[in-house]
PDB file of C-alpha atoms in Angstrom:
ATOM      1  CA  UNK A   1      99.654 108.262  65.544  1.00 75.00           C
ATOM      2  CA  UNK A   2     102.289 108.776  68.830  1.00 87.00           C
ATOM      3  CA  UNK A   3     101.894 109.234  72.186  1.00 88.00           C
ATOM      4  CA  UNK A   4     102.311 112.287  73.257  1.00 94.00           C
ATOM      5  CA  UNK A   5     105.354 112.635  76.403  1.00 95.00           C
ATOM      6  CA  UNK A   6     101.871 113.736  78.866  1.00 95.00           C
ATOM      7  CA  UNK A   7     100.039 110.873  78.155  1.00 94.00           C
ATOM      8  CA  UNK A   8     102.964 108.144  78.690  1.00 94.00           C
ATOM      9  CA  UNK A   9     103.109 109.339  81.890  1.00 94.00           C
ATOM     10  CA  UNK A  10      99.392 109.256  83.006  1.00 94.00           C
ATOM     11  CA  UNK A  11      99.395 105.473  81.913  1.00 94.00           C
ATOM     12  CA  UNK A  12     103.065 105.058  83.925  1.00 93.00           C
ATOM     13  CA  UNK A  13     101.225 107.250  87.255  1.00 92.00           C
ATOM     14  CA  UNK A  14      98.029 104.263  86.884  1.00 94.00           C
ATOM     15  CA  UNK A  15     100.432 101.960  87.004  1.00 95.00           C
ATOM     16  CA  UNK A  16     102.238 102.463  90.109  1.00 93.00           C
ATOM     17  CA  UNK A  17      98.872 103.353  91.393  1.00 93.00           C
ATOM     18  CA  UNK A  18      97.360 100.104  90.219  1.00 95.00           C
ATOM     19  CA  UNK A  19     100.782  98.209  91.448  1.00 94.00           C
ATOM     20  CA  UNK A  20      99.645  99.481  95.362  1.00 94.00           C
ATOM     21  CA  UNK A  21     102.674 102.278  94.976  1.00 91.00           C
ATOM     22  CA  UNK A  22     102.621 106.307  96.157  1.00 90.00           C
ATOM     23  CA  UNK A  23     104.428 108.673  94.575  1.00 87.00           C
ATOM     24  CA  UNK A  24     106.353 110.937  98.128  1.00 89.00           C
ATOM     25  CA  UNK A  25     108.171 114.135  96.836  1.00 92.00           C
ATOM     26  CA  UNK A  26     110.503 115.076  98.992  1.00 94.00           C
ATOM     27  CA  UNK A  27     113.726 117.420 100.236  1.00 97.00           C
ATOM     28  CA  UNK A  28     116.680 115.327 102.324  1.00 97.00           C
ATOM     29  CA  UNK A  29     119.755 116.836 102.700  1.00 98.00           C
ATOM     30  CA  UNK A  30     123.500 116.676 100.654  1.00 98.00           C
ATOM     31  CA  UNK A  31     124.330 114.253 103.591  1.00 98.00           C
ATOM     32  CA  UNK A  32     121.910 112.415 103.224  1.00 97.00           C
ATOM     33  CA  UNK A  33     121.074 112.159 100.163  1.00 97.00           C
ATOM     34  CA  UNK A  34     124.621 110.388  98.956  1.00 98.00           C
ATOM     35  CA  UNK A  35     124.036 107.482 101.886  1.00 98.00           C
ATOM     36  CA  UNK A  36     120.953 106.961 100.131  1.00 97.00           C
ATOM     37  CA  UNK A  37     122.530 106.259  97.348  1.00 98.00           C
ATOM     38  CA  UNK A  38     125.899 104.467  98.599  1.00 98.00           C
ATOM     39  CA  UNK A  39     123.772 102.326 100.116  1.00 98.00           C
ATOM     40  CA  UNK A  40     121.226 101.828  97.351  1.00 98.00           C
ATOM     41  CA  UNK A  41     124.578 101.124  94.706  1.00 98.00           C
ATOM     42  CA  UNK A  42     126.208  98.438  97.237  1.00 98.00           C
ATOM     43  CA  UNK A  43     123.363  96.644  97.903  1.00 98.00           C
ATOM     44  CA  UNK A  44     122.215  96.631  94.435  1.00 98.00           C
ATOM     45  CA  UNK A  45     119.383  97.687  95.541  1.00 98.00           C
ATOM     46  CA  UNK A  46     116.833 100.931  94.835  1.00 96.00           C
ATOM     47  CA  UNK A  47     116.688 103.831  97.266  1.00 96.00           C
ATOM     48  CA  UNK A  48     112.968 103.332  97.092  1.00 94.00           C
ATOM     49  CA  UNK A  49     113.479  99.470  98.760  1.00 96.00           C
ATOM     50  CA  UNK A  50     116.225 101.309 100.940  1.00 98.00           C
ATOM     51  CA  UNK A  51     114.184 103.760 102.559  1.00 97.00           C
ATOM     52  CA  UNK A  52     111.347 100.985 102.780  1.00 96.00           C
ATOM     53  CA  UNK A  53     113.767  99.213 105.220  1.00 97.00           C
ATOM     54  CA  UNK A  54     114.473 101.770 106.914  1.00 96.00           C
ATOM     55  CA  UNK A  55     111.315 102.473 107.950  1.00 96.00           C
ATOM     56  CA  UNK A  56     110.754  99.545 109.333  1.00 97.00           C
ATOM     57  CA  UNK A  57     113.159  99.888 111.403  1.00 96.00           C
ATOM     58  CA  UNK A  58     113.405 103.442 112.390  1.00 96.00           C
ATOM     59  CA  UNK A  59     109.278 101.971 113.601  1.00 95.00           C
ATOM     60  CA  UNK A  60     110.591  98.569 115.381  1.00 94.00           C
ATOM     61  CA  UNK A  61     112.906 100.816 117.740  1.00 93.00           C
ATOM     62  CA  UNK A  62     110.308 103.668 118.184  1.00 93.00           C
ATOM     63  CA  UNK A  63     108.342 101.346 119.202  1.00 92.00           C
ATOM     64  CA  UNK A  64     110.833  99.345 121.657  1.00 88.00           C
ATOM     65  CA  UNK A  65     111.924 102.876 122.228  1.00 81.00           C
ATOM     66  CA  UNK A  66     108.020 104.300 123.751  1.00 70.00           C
ATOM     67  CA  UNK A  67     107.858 102.634 127.046  1.00 62.00           C
ATOM     68  CA  UNK A  68     111.067 104.168 128.199  1.00 58.00           C
TER      69      UNK A  68
END
């Protein structure tokens, strides 16, 4: 018996959670989305990897400016 799309999606989400990932839904402007896609493509990275790096860089920069 073939699995339904609901069952496949549930299994996929379970595997993602088991790997330590969290789903996040957000809305960004078109320019930011374009930059994100271009960075990911140019550097052969996923959009998630580009976002992760951006967040880490922002955390570092913001913590450096806390004393200002």
